[in-house]
Backbone as a printed PyTorch tensor [residue, N CA C, xyz], in Angstrom:
tensor([[[-54.8250, -71.8090,  -6.9750],
         [-55.2080, -70.8680,  -8.0180],
         [-53.9720, -70.1850,  -8.6000]],

        [[-54.0370, -69.8450,  -9.9000],
         [-52.9480, -69.1300, -10.5540],
         [-53.0270, -67.6460, -10.2410]],

        [[-51.8810, -67.0520,  -9.9140],
         [-51.8130, -65.6060,  -9.7980],
         [-51.7530, -65.0030, -11.1950]],

        [[-52.1760, -63.7550, -11.3010],
         [-52.1550, -63.0940, -12.6030],
         [-50.9880, -62.1250, -12.6860]],

        [[-50.2480, -62.0720, -13.8030],
         [-50.4520, -62.9160, -14.9760],
         [-50.0760, -64.3770, -14.7200]],

        [[-50.7640, -65.2880, -15.4170],
         [-50.5350, -66.7150, -15.2650],
         [-49.6510, -67.2040, -16.4030]],

        [[-48.5300, -67.7920, -16.0670],
         [-47.6130, -68.2800, -17.0740],
         [-46.2840, -67.5500, -17.0110]],

        [[-45.4480, -67.6900, -18.0420],
         [-45.7550, -68.4460, -19.2630],
         [-45.8630, -69.9540, -19.0100]],

        [[-46.7960, -70.5620, -19.7280],
         [-47.0490, -71.9930, -19.5780],
         [-46.8300, -72.6840, -20.9190]],

        [[-46.1970, -73.8400, -20.8660],
         [-45.8860, -74.6110, -22.0690],
         [-46.9770, -75.6420, -22.3470]],

        [[-47.4810, -75.7200, -23.5800],
         [-48.4370, -76.7780, -23.9080],
         [-47.8370, -78.1610, -23.6540]],

        [[-48.6780, -79.0720, -23.2160],
         [-48.2440, -80.4410, -22.9650],
         [-48.8000, -81.4200, -23.9860]],

        [[-49.7080, -80.9490, -24.8370],
         [-50.2360, -81.7820, -25.9240],
         [-50.1200, -81.0050, -27.2190]],

        [[-49.5370, -81.6120, -28.2290],
         [-49.3960, -80.9670, -29.5350],
         [-49.5700, -82.0190, -30.6200]],

        [[-50.4270, -81.7040, -31.5860],
         [-50.7520, -82.6630, -32.6450],
         [-50.8290, -81.9460, -33.9870]],

        [[-50.6870, -82.7110, -35.0540],
         [-50.9790, -82.2110, -36.3930],
         [-52.4860, -82.2550, -36.5990]],

        [[-53.0690, -81.1340, -37.0660],
         [-54.5180, -81.0230, -37.2580],
         [-54.7790, -80.6350, -38.7110]],

        [[-55.5080, -81.4770, -39.4290],
         [-55.7380, -81.2770, -40.8600],
         [-56.8910, -80.3220, -41.1460]],

        [[-57.2370, -79.4540, -40.1970],
         [-58.3250, -78.4920, -40.4110],
         [-57.9860, -77.4060, -41.3970]],

        [[-56.7500, -77.3330, -41.8440],
         [-56.3280, -76.3750, -42.8620],
         [-55.1660, -77.0120, -43.6150]],

        [[-54.9500, -76.5740, -44.8630],
         [-53.7570, -76.9660, -45.6040],
         [-53.7080, -78.4030, -46.0610]],

        [[-52.5380, -78.7750, -46.6100],
         [-52.3740, -80.1000, -47.2210],
         [-51.1280, -80.8460, -46.7540]],

        [[-50.2540, -80.1860, -45.9940],
         [-48.9830, -80.8010, -45.6050],
         [-48.9190, -80.9280, -44.0850]],

        [[-48.5430, -82.1180, -43.6190],
         [-48.5220, -82.3980, -42.1840],
         [-47.1870, -81.9920, -41.5610]],

        [[-47.2450, -81.6390, -40.2710],
         [-46.0560, -81.3690, -39.4710],
         [-45.4200, -82.6830, -39.0260]],

        [[-44.1020, -82.7090, -39.0040],
         [-43.3750, -83.8340, -38.4160],
         [-43.0560, -83.5160, -36.9570]],

        [[-43.2240, -84.4910, -36.0870],
         [-42.8820, -84.3820, -34.6640],
         [-43.5450, -83.1880, -33.9660]],

        [[-44.8560, -82.9750, -34.1290],
         [-45.4960, -81.8180, -33.4840],
         [-45.3780, -81.8370, -31.9670]],

        [[-45.2600, -83.0260, -31.3810],
         [-45.1690, -83.1420, -29.9220],
         [-43.8510, -82.5960, -29.3720]],

        [[-42.9170, -82.2300, -30.2370],
         [-41.5970, -81.7920, -29.7890],
         [-41.5420, -80.3480, -29.3260]],

        [[-42.6760, -79.6280, -29.3550],
         [-42.6570, -78.2070, -28.9950],
         [-42.7930, -77.9870, -27.4830]],

        [[-42.7170, -79.0570, -26.6930],
         [-42.9640, -78.9620, -25.2640],
         [-41.8410, -78.3550, -24.4490]],

        [[-40.6500, -78.1690, -25.0430],
         [-39.5570, -77.5310, -24.3190],
         [-38.5600, -76.9600, -25.3220]],

        [[-37.7800, -75.9810, -24.8710],
         [-36.7760, -75.3490, -25.7270],
         [-35.5010, -76.1740, -25.6730]],

        [[-35.4980, -77.2990, -26.4040],
         [-34.3960, -78.2540, -26.2860],
         [-33.8210, -78.6650, -27.6380]],

        [[-34.1970, -77.9320, -28.7010],
         [-33.7090, -78.2010, -30.0580],
         [-34.1990, -79.5270, -30.6320]],

        [[-35.1940, -80.1380, -29.9760],
         [-35.9530, -81.2130, -30.6050],
         [-37.2080, -80.5630, -31.1490]],

        [[-37.3150, -80.4550, -32.4750],
         [-38.2620, -79.5180, -33.0730],
         [-39.3390, -80.2030, -33.9150]],

        [[-40.5060, -79.5490, -33.9740],
         [-41.4890, -79.8590, -35.0090],
         [-41.0240, -79.1800, -36.2940]],

        [[-41.2260, -79.8330, -37.4260],
         [-40.7370, -79.2540, -38.6800],
         [-41.6830, -79.5650, -39.8290]],

        [[-41.5250, -78.7720, -40.8870],
         [-42.3340, -78.9710, -42.0850],
         [-41.5960, -78.3770, -43.2720]],

        [[-41.6670, -79.0390, -44.4240],
         [-41.0930, -78.5260, -45.6710],
         [-42.2250, -78.2600, -46.6470]],

        [[-42.2760, -77.0270, -47.1440],
         [-43.3460, -76.6110, -48.0500],
         [-42.7470, -76.1080, -49.3520]],

        [[-43.4780, -76.2980, -50.4330],
         [-43.1150, -75.6930, -51.7050],
         [-43.9330, -74.4240, -51.9030]],

        [[-43.5860, -73.6650, -52.9280],
         [-44.2670, -72.4040, -53.1970],
         [-45.7770, -72.6070, -53.2930]],

        [[-46.5250, -71.8330, -52.4900],
         [-47.9840, -71.8590, -52.5520],
         [-48.6460, -72.8980, -51.6760]],

        [[-47.8740, -73.7620, -51.0290],
         [-48.4860, -74.7600, -50.1500],
         [-48.8220, -74.1590, -48.7830]],

        [[-49.8520, -74.7410, -48.1420],
         [-50.2370, -74.3520, -46.7880],
         [-50.0950, -75.5550, -45.8750]],

        [[-49.5150, -75.3250, -44.7160],
         [-49.3530, -76.4100, -43.7530],
         [-50.6810, -76.7460, -43.0880]],

        [[-50.7320, -77.9170, -42.4800],
         [-51.7830, -78.2010, -41.5020],
         [-51.5770, -77.2800, -40.2930]],

        [[-52.5340, -77.2830, -39.3860],
         [-52.3250, -76.6510, -38.0890],
         [-51.3660, -77.4960, -37.2530]],

        [[-50.5090, -76.8420, -36.5140],
         [-49.8530, -77.4670, -35.3690],
         [-50.6430, -76.9820, -34.1570]],

        [[-51.4520, -77.8680, -33.6160],
         [-52.3940, -77.5170, -32.5440],
         [-51.8170, -77.9320, -31.1980]],

        [[-51.6430, -76.9560, -30.3010],
         [-51.0100, -77.2120, -29.0070],
         [-51.9030, -76.7140, -27.8840]],

        [[-52.1950, -77.5750, -26.9120],
         [-53.0390, -77.1770, -25.7870],
         [-52.2440, -77.2670, -24.4940]],

        [[-52.5020, -76.2820, -23.6210],
         [-51.7690, -76.1550, -22.3650],
         [-52.4040, -77.0190, -21.2890]],

        [[-51.6360, -77.3870, -20.2620],
         [-52.2520, -78.0270, -19.0960],
         [-53.2170, -77.0460, -18.4550]],

        [[-54.2030, -77.5270, -17.7100],
         [-55.2280, -76.6200, -17.1870],
         [-54.6400, -75.4660, -16.3640]],

        [[-55.0090, -74.2500, -16.7580],
         [-54.7600, -73.1090, -15.8890],
         [-55.7430, -73.1900, -14.7230]],

        [[-55.5040, -72.3890, -13.6990],
         [-56.4140, -72.3140, -12.5570],
         [-56.7020, -70.8470, -12.2450]],

        [[-57.3040, -70.1650, -13.2210],
         [-57.6720, -68.7620, -13.0450],
         [-58.9470, -68.7070, -12.2070]],

        [[-58.9600, -67.9790, -11.0880],
         [-60.1820, -67.8990, -10.2680],
         [-61.3620, -67.3510, -11.0650]],

        [[-62.5510, -67.8370, -10.7370],
         [-63.7570, -67.4750, -11.4890],
         [-64.0830, -65.9900, -11.4200]],

        [[-63.5740, -65.2910, -10.4020],
         [-63.9060, -63.8680, -10.2690],
         [-62.9540, -62.9590, -11.0460]],

        [[-62.0370, -63.5450, -11.7930],
         [-61.0750, -62.7460, -12.5440],
         [-61.6020, -62.3810, -13.9310]],

        [[-61.1300, -61.2570, -14.4310],
         [-61.4420, -60.7830, -15.7780],
         [-60.2270, -61.0510, -16.6590]],

        [[-60.4240, -61.7090, -17.7970],
         [-59.3200, -61.9820, -18.7140],
         [-59.0720, -60.7270, -19.5510]],

        [[-57.8270, -60.2340, -19.5150],
         [-57.4890, -58.9740, -20.1860],
         [-56.7290, -59.1630, -21.4990]],

        [[-55.9150, -60.2010, -21.5860],
         [-55.1180, -60.3740, -22.7970],
         [-54.3500, -61.6810, -22.7790]],

        [[-53.9160, -62.1000, -23.9710],
         [-53.1640, -63.3430, -24.1440],
         [-51.9080, -63.0570, -24.9460]],

        [[-50.7720, -63.5260, -24.4440],
         [-49.5110, -63.4380, -25.1700],
         [-49.0400, -64.8580, -25.4990]],

        [[-48.7290, -65.0780, -26.7700],
         [-48.1960, -66.3610, -27.2340],
         [-46.7870, -66.1170, -27.7760]],

        [[-45.8440, -66.9320, -27.3600],
         [-44.4710, -66.8430, -27.8590],
         [-44.1030, -68.1680, -28.5260]],

        [[-43.6450, -68.0740, -29.7710],
         [-43.2890, -69.2620, -30.5430],
         [-41.8200, -69.1740, -30.9180]],

        [[-41.0360, -70.1400, -30.4710],
         [-39.6190, -70.2080, -30.8160],
         [-39.4970, -70.9790, -32.1340]],

        [[-39.0490, -70.2950, -33.1760],
         [-39.0940, -70.8920, -34.5060],
         [-37.9430, -70.3870, -35.3790]],

        [[-37.7970, -71.0170, -36.5400],
         [-36.7880, -70.5840, -37.5040],
         [-37.1310, -71.1410, -38.8760]],

        [[-36.4400, -70.6210, -39.9010],
         [-36.5760, -71.1250, -41.2600],
         [-35.1930, -71.2540, -41.8760]],

        [[-35.1130, -72.0320, -42.9500],
         [-33.8220, -72.3190, -43.5610],
         [-33.2900, -71.1360, -44.3640]],

        [[-34.1560, -70.4760, -45.1500],
         [-33.7160, -69.4390, -46.0740],
         [-33.8680, -68.0430, -45.4750]],

        [[-33.1000, -67.0840, -46.0350],
         [-33.1740, -65.7000, -45.5580],
         [-34.1890, -64.9460, -46.4120]],

        [[-35.4410, -65.2750, -46.2340],
         [-36.5190, -64.6440, -46.9850],
         [-37.6830, -64.3860, -46.0240]],

        [[-38.5320, -63.4240, -46.3770],
         [-39.6460, -63.0730, -45.4960],
         [-40.7640, -64.0980, -45.6130]],

        [[-41.1070, -64.7030, -44.4960],
         [-42.1940, -65.6710, -44.4310],
         [-42.8520, -65.5610, -43.0640]],

        [[-44.1830, -65.6090, -43.0410],
         [-44.9250, -65.4100, -41.7970],
         [-45.4530, -66.7220, -41.2380]],

        [[-45.4720, -66.7810, -39.9280],
         [-46.1650, -67.8310, -39.1870],
         [-47.4690, -67.2460, -38.6740]],

        [[-48.5710, -67.9350, -38.8870],
         [-49.8790, -67.4600, -38.4260],
         [-50.3110, -68.2640, -37.2060]],

        [[-50.9390, -67.5730, -36.2370],
         [-51.3330, -68.2000, -34.9730],
         [-52.7780, -67.8500, -34.6400]],

        [[-53.5530, -68.8510, -34.2410],
         [-54.9120, -68.6770, -33.7400],
         [-54.9900, -69.2610, -32.3310]],

        [[-55.9860, -68.8290, -31.5680],
         [-56.2220, -69.4280, -30.2650],
         [-57.0160, -70.7210, -30.3950]],

        [[-56.8180, -71.6000, -29.4440],
         [-57.6520, -72.7930, -29.2800],
         [-58.4670, -72.5780, -28.0050]],

        [[-59.7710, -72.6140, -28.1480],
         [-60.6960, -72.2930, -27.0560],
         [-61.6440, -73.4700, -26.8610]],

        [[-61.6440, -74.0490, -25.6620],
         [-62.4800, -75.2160, -25.4180],
         [-62.1270, -76.3940, -26.2960]],

        [[-60.8490, -76.4730, -26.6860],
         [-60.3810, -77.5600, -27.5350],
         [-60.5790, -77.3350, -29.0170]],

        [[-61.3140, -76.2550, -29.4070],
         [-61.5850, -75.9700, -30.8130],
         [-60.7980, -74.7420, -31.2650]],

        [[-60.3590, -74.7450, -32.5050],
         [-59.5880, -73.6300, -33.0540],
         [-60.5150, -72.4610, -33.3390]],

        [[-60.2020, -71.3020, -32.7700],
         [-61.0290, -70.1070, -32.9280],
         [-60.7240, -69.4220, -34.2490]],

        [[-61.7780, -69.0010, -34.9410],
         [-61.6170, -68.2630, -36.1990],
         [-61.7610, -66.7640, -35.9900]],

        [[-61.8090, -66.3180, -34.7310],
         [-62.0840, -64.9090, -34.4550],
         [-60.9570, -63.9900, -34.9200]],

        [[-59.7020, -64.4040, -34.7590],
         [-58.5860, -63.5360, -35.1230],
         [-57.3610, -64.3830, -35.4270]],

        [[-56.5110, -63.8600, -36.3080],
         [-55.2590, -64.5060, -36.6680],
         [-54.1400, -63.4990, -36.4710]],

        [[-53.0890, -63.9180, -35.7720],
         [-51.8950, -63.0940, -35.6280],
         [-50.8180, -63.6670, -36.5390]],

        [[-50.1070, -62.8160, -37.2560],
         [-49.0110, -63.2680, -38.1170],
         [-47.7190, -62.5840, -37.6880]],

        [[-46.6390, -63.3410, -37.6790],
         [-45.3330, -62.8010, -37.3290],
         [-44.2650, -63.3920, -38.2230]],

        [[-43.2480, -62.6160, -38.5110],
         [-42.1920, -63.0680, -39.4100],
         [-41.3170, -64.1370, -38.7520]],

        [[-41.0540, -65.1970, -39.4850],
         [-40.2220, -66.2850, -38.9860],
         [-38.7500, -65.9020, -39.1740]],

        [[-37.9470, -65.9230, -38.1150],
         [-36.5360, -65.5710, -38.2580],
         [-35.7290, -66.7250, -38.8500]],

        [[-34.5810, -66.3960, -39.4530],
         [-33.7030, -67.4690, -39.9050],
         [-32.9590, -68.0960, -38.7240]],

        [[-32.4780, -67.2470, -37.8110],
         [-31.8550, -67.7440, -36.5910],
         [-32.9320, -67.9430, -35.5380]],

        [[-32.9480, -69.1030, -34.9320],
         [-34.0090, -69.4520, -33.9790],
         [-34.1850, -68.3780, -32.9050]],

        [[-35.4270, -67.9450, -32.7240],
         [-35.7580, -66.9370, -31.7210],
         [-37.2490, -67.0110, -31.4350]],

        [[-37.6540, -66.4080, -30.2960],
         [-39.0690, -66.3390, -29.9690],
         [-39.7230, -65.1980, -30.7360]],

        [[-40.8610, -65.4770, -31.3320],
         [-41.6950, -64.4640, -31.9880],
         [-42.9350, -64.2970, -31.1220]],

        [[-43.2750, -63.0380, -30.7850],
         [-44.3870, -62.7600, -29.8620],
         [-45.6530, -62.3990, -30.6340]],

        [[-46.7620, -62.9970, -30.2220],
         [-48.0750, -62.7490, -30.8110],
         [-49.0150, -62.2940, -29.6930]],

        [[-49.7790, -61.2130, -29.9370],
         [-50.7140, -60.7110, -28.9400],
         [-50.0180, -59.8220, -27.9310]],

        [[-50.8000, -59.3620, -26.9450],
         [-50.2410, -58.5290, -25.8790],
         [-51.1450, -58.6290, -24.6470]],

        [[-50.7830, -57.9050, -23.6040],
         [-51.4580, -58.0540, -22.3090],
         [-52.8700, -57.4950, -22.2810]],

        [[-53.2840, -56.7790, -23.3320],
         [-54.6350, -56.1970, -23.3610],
         [-55.4220, -56.6340, -24.6030]],

        [[-54.9270, -57.6320, -25.3240],
         [-55.6000, -58.0600, -26.5570],
         [-56.2350, -59.4400, -26.3750]],

        [[-57.5240, -59.5530, -26.7310],
         [-58.2820, -60.7930, -26.5430],
         [-58.4950, -61.5650, -27.8380]],

        [[-57.7520, -61.2260, -28.8780],
         [-57.7660, -61.9870, -30.1260],
         [-59.1500, -62.0330, -30.7740]],

        [[-59.9050, -60.9470, -30.6280],
         [-61.1850, -60.8380, -31.3090],
         [-62.2930, -61.6930, -30.7420]],

        [[-62.0990, -62.2510, -29.5610],
         [-63.1340, -63.1010, -28.9690],
         [-63.3170, -62.7230, -27.5020]],

        [[-64.2880, -63.3160, -26.8590],
         [-64.4680, -63.1420, -25.4170],
         [-63.8520, -64.3450, -24.7190]],

        [[-63.2190, -64.0970, -23.5950],
         [-62.5740, -65.1640, -22.8400],
         [-62.9510, -65.0610, -21.3710]],

        [[-63.3160, -66.1710, -20.7820],
         [-63.6260, -66.2570, -19.3590],
         [-62.6120, -67.1840, -18.6990]],

        [[-62.5170, -67.1600, -17.3750],
         [-61.6420, -68.1320, -16.7090],
         [-61.9550, -69.5700, -17.1100]],

        [[-63.2230, -69.8960, -17.3120],
         [-63.5830, -71.2640, -17.7130],
         [-62.9780, -71.6210, -19.0670]],

        [[-62.9070, -70.6570, -19.9870],
         [-62.2920, -70.9060, -21.2980],
         [-60.8030, -71.1920, -21.1630]],

        [[-60.1480, -70.4740, -20.2450],
         [-58.7060, -70.6090, -20.0670],
         [-58.3540, -71.8910, -19.3180]],

        [[-59.2110, -72.3040, -18.4100],
         [-58.8780, -73.3950, -17.4860],
         [-59.0230, -74.7840, -18.0840]],

        [[-59.5690, -74.8940, -19.2970],
         [-59.7390, -76.2110, -19.9050],
         [-59.6780, -76.1130, -21.4210]],

        [[-58.8050, -76.8990, -22.0300],
         [-58.7380, -76.9730, -23.4870],
         [-58.2540, -75.7180, -24.1600]],

        [[-57.3890, -74.9400, -23.4900],
         [-56.9180, -73.6780, -24.0500],
         [-55.5260, -73.8570, -24.6570]],

        [[-55.3160, -73.1930, -25.7890],
         [-54.0120, -73.3080, -26.4360],
         [-53.9340, -72.4790, -27.6990]],

        [[-53.0870, -72.9280, -28.6380],
         [-52.8650, -72.1960, -29.8810],
         [-52.7690, -73.1670, -31.0460]],

        [[-52.9860, -72.6260, -32.2450],
         [-52.8170, -73.3910, -33.4750],
         [-51.9820, -72.5580, -34.4370]],

        [[-50.8810, -73.1240, -34.9170],
         [-49.9590, -72.4240, -35.8180],
         [-50.0380, -73.0390, -37.2180]],

        [[-49.8930, -72.1900, -38.2400],
         [-49.8220, -72.6980, -39.6080],
         [-49.0440, -71.7230, -40.4800]],

        [[-48.6610, -72.1830, -41.6690],
         [-47.8540, -71.3800, -42.5900],
         [-48.4480, -71.4580, -43.9810]],

        [[-48.6800, -70.2910, -44.5860],
         [-48.9650, -70.1760, -46.0260],
         [-47.6400, -69.8570, -46.7000]],

        [[-47.0440, -70.8160, -47.3780],
         [-45.6790, -70.6420, -47.8540],
         [-45.6170, -69.8420, -49.1530]],

        [[-44.8510, -68.7600, -49.1080],
         [-44.6140, -67.9440, -50.3100],
         [-43.3390, -68.3620, -51.0090]],

        [[-42.7140, -69.4520, -50.5440],
         [-41.4660, -69.9330, -51.1280],
         [-41.2620, -71.3780, -50.7140]],

        [[-40.3040, -72.0320, -51.3340],
         [-39.9670, -73.4030, -50.9570],
         [-38.9620, -73.3400, -49.8160]],

        [[-39.3260, -73.9030, -48.6670],
         [-38.4530, -73.7780, -47.5080],
         [-38.8430, -74.8130, -46.4530]],

        [[-37.9500, -74.9920, -45.4940],
         [-38.2070, -75.8230, -44.3240],
         [-38.3420, -74.9260, -43.1080]],

        [[-39.3590, -75.1930, -42.3140],
         [-39.6670, -74.3730, -41.1390],
         [-39.6640, -75.2670, -39.9050]],

        [[-39.2300, -74.6890, -38.7740],
         [-39.1510, -75.4500, -37.5280],
         [-39.7570, -74.6580, -36.3720]],

        [[-40.4300, -75.3760, -35.4620],
         [-40.9070, -74.7920, -34.2090],
         [-40.2980, -75.6040, -33.0700]],

        [[-39.5830, -74.9170, -32.1860],
         [-38.8900, -75.5800, -31.0870],
         [-39.7090, -75.5720, -29.7960]],

        [[-40.4220, -74.4560, -29.5510],
         [-41.0900, -74.3060, -28.2610],
         [-42.2220, -73.2980, -28.3880]],

        [[-43.2830, -73.4980, -27.6110],
         [-44.4030, -72.5540, -27.5300],
         [-44.6820, -72.2910, -26.0540]],

        [[-44.9510, -71.0330, -25.7050],
         [-45.3590, -70.7120, -24.3410],
         [-46.4690, -69.6670, -24.3720]],

        [[-47.3500, -69.7330, -23.3790],
         [-48.5590, -68.9140, -23.3360],
         [-48.6380, -68.2160, -21.9820]],

        [[-48.9280, -66.9100, -21.9980],
         [-49.1470, -66.1520, -20.7700],
         [-50.5410, -65.5340, -20.8120]],

        [[-51.2850, -65.6830, -19.7230],
         [-52.6360, -65.1300, -19.6040],
         [-52.5940, -63.9460, -18.6390]],

        [[-53.0670, -62.7940, -19.1050],
         [-53.1350, -61.5970, -18.2680],
         [-54.5730, -61.4070, -17.8010]],

        [[-54.7430, -61.1510, -16.5020],
         [-56.0790, -61.0130, -15.9390],
         [-56.0510, -60.0310, -14.7840]],

        [[-57.2260, -59.6620, -14.3170],
         [-57.3390, -58.6940, -13.2280],
         [-58.6660, -58.8900, -12.5190]],

        [[-58.7800, -58.2760, -11.3450],
         [-60.0440, -58.2980, -10.6060],
         [-60.8980, -57.1410, -11.0970]],

        [[-62.0870, -57.4100, -11.6440],
         [-62.9250, -56.3190, -12.1590],
         [-63.4300, -55.4340, -11.0310]],

        [[-63.7550, -54.1720, -11.3420],
         [-64.2900, -53.2820, -10.3070],
         [-65.6260, -53.7940,  -9.7770]],

        [[-65.8450, -53.6090,  -8.4830],
         [-67.1140, -54.0360,  -7.8880],
         [-68.1730, -52.9680,  -8.1280]],

        [[-69.4060, -53.3950,  -8.2700],
         [-70.5300, -52.4860,  -8.4980],
         [-71.6240, -52.7680,  -7.4820]],

        [[-72.1150, -51.7250,  -6.8400],
         [-73.1740, -51.8520,  -5.8410],
         [-74.3150, -50.9260,  -6.2020]],

        [[-75.5220, -51.4620,  -6.2270],
         [-76.7090, -50.6550,  -6.4680],
         [-77.3770, -50.3630,  -5.1310]],

        [[-77.7510, -49.1210,  -4.8860],
         [-78.2910, -48.7370,  -3.5840],
         [-79.2960, -47.6100,  -3.7410]],

        [[-80.0770, -47.4400,  -2.6880],
         [-80.9700, -46.2970,  -2.6120],
         [-80.2770, -45.1780,  -1.8590]],

        [[-80.5270, -43.9590,  -2.2590],
         [-79.8360, -42.8030,  -1.7020],
         [-80.8800, -41.7960,  -1.2330]],

        [[-80.6850, -41.2650,  -0.0480],
         [-81.6210, -40.3050,   0.5120],
         [-80.8720, -39.0500,   0.9560]],

        [[-81.6520, -38.0230,   1.2220],
         [-81.1480, -36.7900,   1.7850],
         [-80.0960, -36.1180,   0.9080]],

        [[-80.2650, -36.2210,  -0.4110],
         [-79.3110, -35.5250,  -1.2720],
         [-79.7140, -34.0560,  -1.3980]],

        [[-78.6830, -33.2370,  -1.5480],
         [-78.9170, -31.8120,  -1.7260],
         [-78.7020, -31.3750,  -3.1610]],

        [[-77.8160, -32.0760,  -3.8550],
         [-77.5590, -31.7800,  -5.2650],
         [-77.0310, -33.0450,  -5.9070]],

        [[-77.6260, -33.4490,  -6.9970],
         [-77.2410, -34.7100,  -7.6520],
         [-76.1310, -34.4390,  -8.6480]],

        [[-74.9690, -35.1990,  -8.6420],
         [-74.7220, -36.3620,  -7.7960],
         [-73.9400, -36.0500,  -6.5280]],

        [[-73.5460, -34.7720,  -6.2750],
         [-72.8500, -34.4570,  -5.0260],
         [-73.8810, -34.4230,  -3.9140]],

        [[-73.7000, -35.2640,  -2.9090],
         [-74.7480, -35.3770,  -1.8960],
         [-74.2150, -36.0480,  -0.6560]],

        [[-75.0540, -36.0620,   0.3910],
         [-74.8320, -36.9250,   1.5450],
         [-75.7640, -38.1040,   1.3690]],

        [[-75.2010, -39.3350,   1.4050],
         [-75.9810, -40.5080,   1.0740],
         [-76.2810, -41.3130,   2.3390]],

        [[-77.4290, -41.9250,   2.3260],
         [-77.7910, -42.8250,   3.4150],
         [-78.2110, -44.1610,   2.8180]],

        [[-77.4800, -45.2060,   3.1280],
         [-77.8210, -46.5250,   2.6150],
         [-79.0410, -47.0420,   3.3560]],

        [[-79.8130, -47.8680,   2.6640],
         [-81.0560, -48.3550,   3.2390],
         [-80.8440, -49.0790,   4.5580]],

        [[-79.7930, -49.8880,   4.6470],
         [-79.5970, -50.6980,   5.8310],
         [-78.2920, -50.3280,   6.5460]],

        [[-77.9630, -49.0560,   6.5590],
         [-76.7460, -48.6060,   7.2180],
         [-76.9410, -47.2110,   7.7490]],

        [[-76.0250, -46.7700,   8.6020],
         [-76.0800, -45.4200,   9.0910],
         [-75.6910, -44.4580,   7.9760]],

        [[-75.9550, -43.1800,   8.1850],
         [-75.6360, -42.1780,   7.1860],
         [-74.1250, -42.1090,   6.9920]],

        [[-73.6970, -42.1810,   5.7050],
         [-72.2770, -42.2410,   5.3840],
         [-71.9540, -41.2870,   4.2460]],

        [[-70.8340, -40.5790,   4.2930],
         [-70.3730, -39.8610,   3.1050],
         [-69.6680, -40.8480,   2.1820]],

        [[-70.0160, -40.8910,   0.9130],
         [-69.4510, -41.8420,  -0.0380],
         [-68.7810, -41.0640,  -1.1580]],

        [[-67.5600, -41.4460,  -1.4930],
         [-66.8300, -40.8120,  -2.5970],
         [-66.5430, -41.8730,  -3.6520]],

        [[-67.4980, -42.1720,  -4.5140],
         [-67.3140, -43.2360,  -5.4990],
         [-66.3890, -42.8110,  -6.6250]],

        [[-65.8520, -43.8430,  -7.3240],
         [-65.0890, -43.5720,  -8.5360],
         [-66.0020, -43.0100,  -9.6080]],

        [[-67.1770, -43.6010,  -9.7380],
         [-68.1550, -43.1030, -10.7010],
         [-69.5470, -43.3470, -10.1470]],

        [[-70.5030, -42.4890, -10.5330],
         [-71.8680, -42.6310, -10.0240],
         [-72.8310, -42.1520, -11.0970]],

        [[-73.9260, -42.8820, -11.2450],
         [-74.9540, -42.4680, -12.2000],
         [-76.3080, -42.8080, -11.6060]],

        [[-77.3120, -42.0710, -11.9900],
         [-78.6330, -42.3490, -11.4640],
         [-79.6110, -41.2500, -11.8210]],

        [[-80.8330, -41.4230, -11.3820],
         [-81.8870, -40.4560, -11.6790],
         [-82.6460, -40.1450, -10.4040]],

        [[-82.8270, -38.8720, -10.1350],
         [-83.6300, -38.4830,  -8.9780],
         [-85.0590, -38.9710,  -9.1540]],

        [[-85.6140, -39.5790,  -8.1040],
         [-86.9690, -40.1290,  -8.1990],
         [-87.9860, -39.3170,  -7.4150]],

        [[-87.5390, -38.2880,  -6.7500],
         [-88.4800, -37.4690,  -5.9860],
         [-87.7040, -36.5420,  -5.0820]],

        [[-88.4150, -35.6350,  -4.4670],
         [-87.7510, -34.6750,  -3.5810],
         [-87.1070, -35.4070,  -2.4340]],

        [[-85.8040, -35.2290,  -2.2840],
         [-85.0870, -35.8230,  -1.1630],
         [-84.6490, -37.2440,  -1.3440]],

        [[-84.9480, -37.9140,  -2.5010],
         [-84.5210, -39.2900,  -2.7150],
         [-83.9730, -39.4500,  -4.1230]],

        [[-83.1280, -40.4410,  -4.2720],
         [-82.5850, -40.7770,  -5.5920],
         [-82.0860, -42.2070,  -5.5480]],

        [[-81.8400, -42.7820,  -6.7060],
         [-81.2410, -44.1200,  -6.7750],
         [-80.0940, -44.0850,  -7.7690]],

        [[-79.1180, -44.9440,  -7.5740],
         [-77.9710, -44.9270,  -8.4810],
         [-77.1000, -46.1290,  -8.2870]],

        [[-76.0170, -46.1810,  -9.0530],
         [-75.0530, -47.2890,  -9.0030],
         [-73.6870, -46.7270,  -8.7180]],

        [[-73.0150, -47.2750,  -7.7420],
         [-71.6730, -46.8330,  -7.3770],
         [-70.6920, -47.9380,  -7.7630]],

        [[-69.6350, -47.5740,  -8.4920],
         [-68.5730, -48.5120,  -8.8640],
         [-67.3140, -48.1030,  -8.1170]],

        [[-66.8130, -48.9890,  -7.2940],
         [-65.6220, -48.6980,  -6.5060],
         [-64.4380, -49.4260,  -7.0700]]])
């Protein structure tokens, strides 16, 4: 199993995907390592690239983990010293998600551009099952100028955590709700100091509630 955070992990499959735009990427498979063998594309004013769709090898996030955020880093550059953005979407279950798009400025000197953060889910819900199969990113460019753009490397980090446990129980012998002495149905009388507690008294001397530890 992967420890959290998991990654950064490099996609092992990258292809040109014609789901957007009119111009194809050259050598999309070259984004697998930071080795100056690059995917590239030349666009004229107003053209939009195809997606460069990259999927990671299977993560192994345990099923009991909560996905908290996704960070994508794209090592890229452009020929001219002008402002131009690279747009990034998540790939979920092998399909490109339309839930959210992150845009970042492409540097002239090759560098990593960061998209997302450790607490951002890109406008969608993510489970360990989503991360563990067919997960990745799709990059594209809406060109505001005539230029050549390159992507050298992509890496993905998944942030996750163990969610708080919740136990529902019956409570007896309370003196004041919610401060009380509690007795679990199948346990001896115990003082419990929960992080949070909610419930409704159901009669004199009894109550029910949920404790989250």
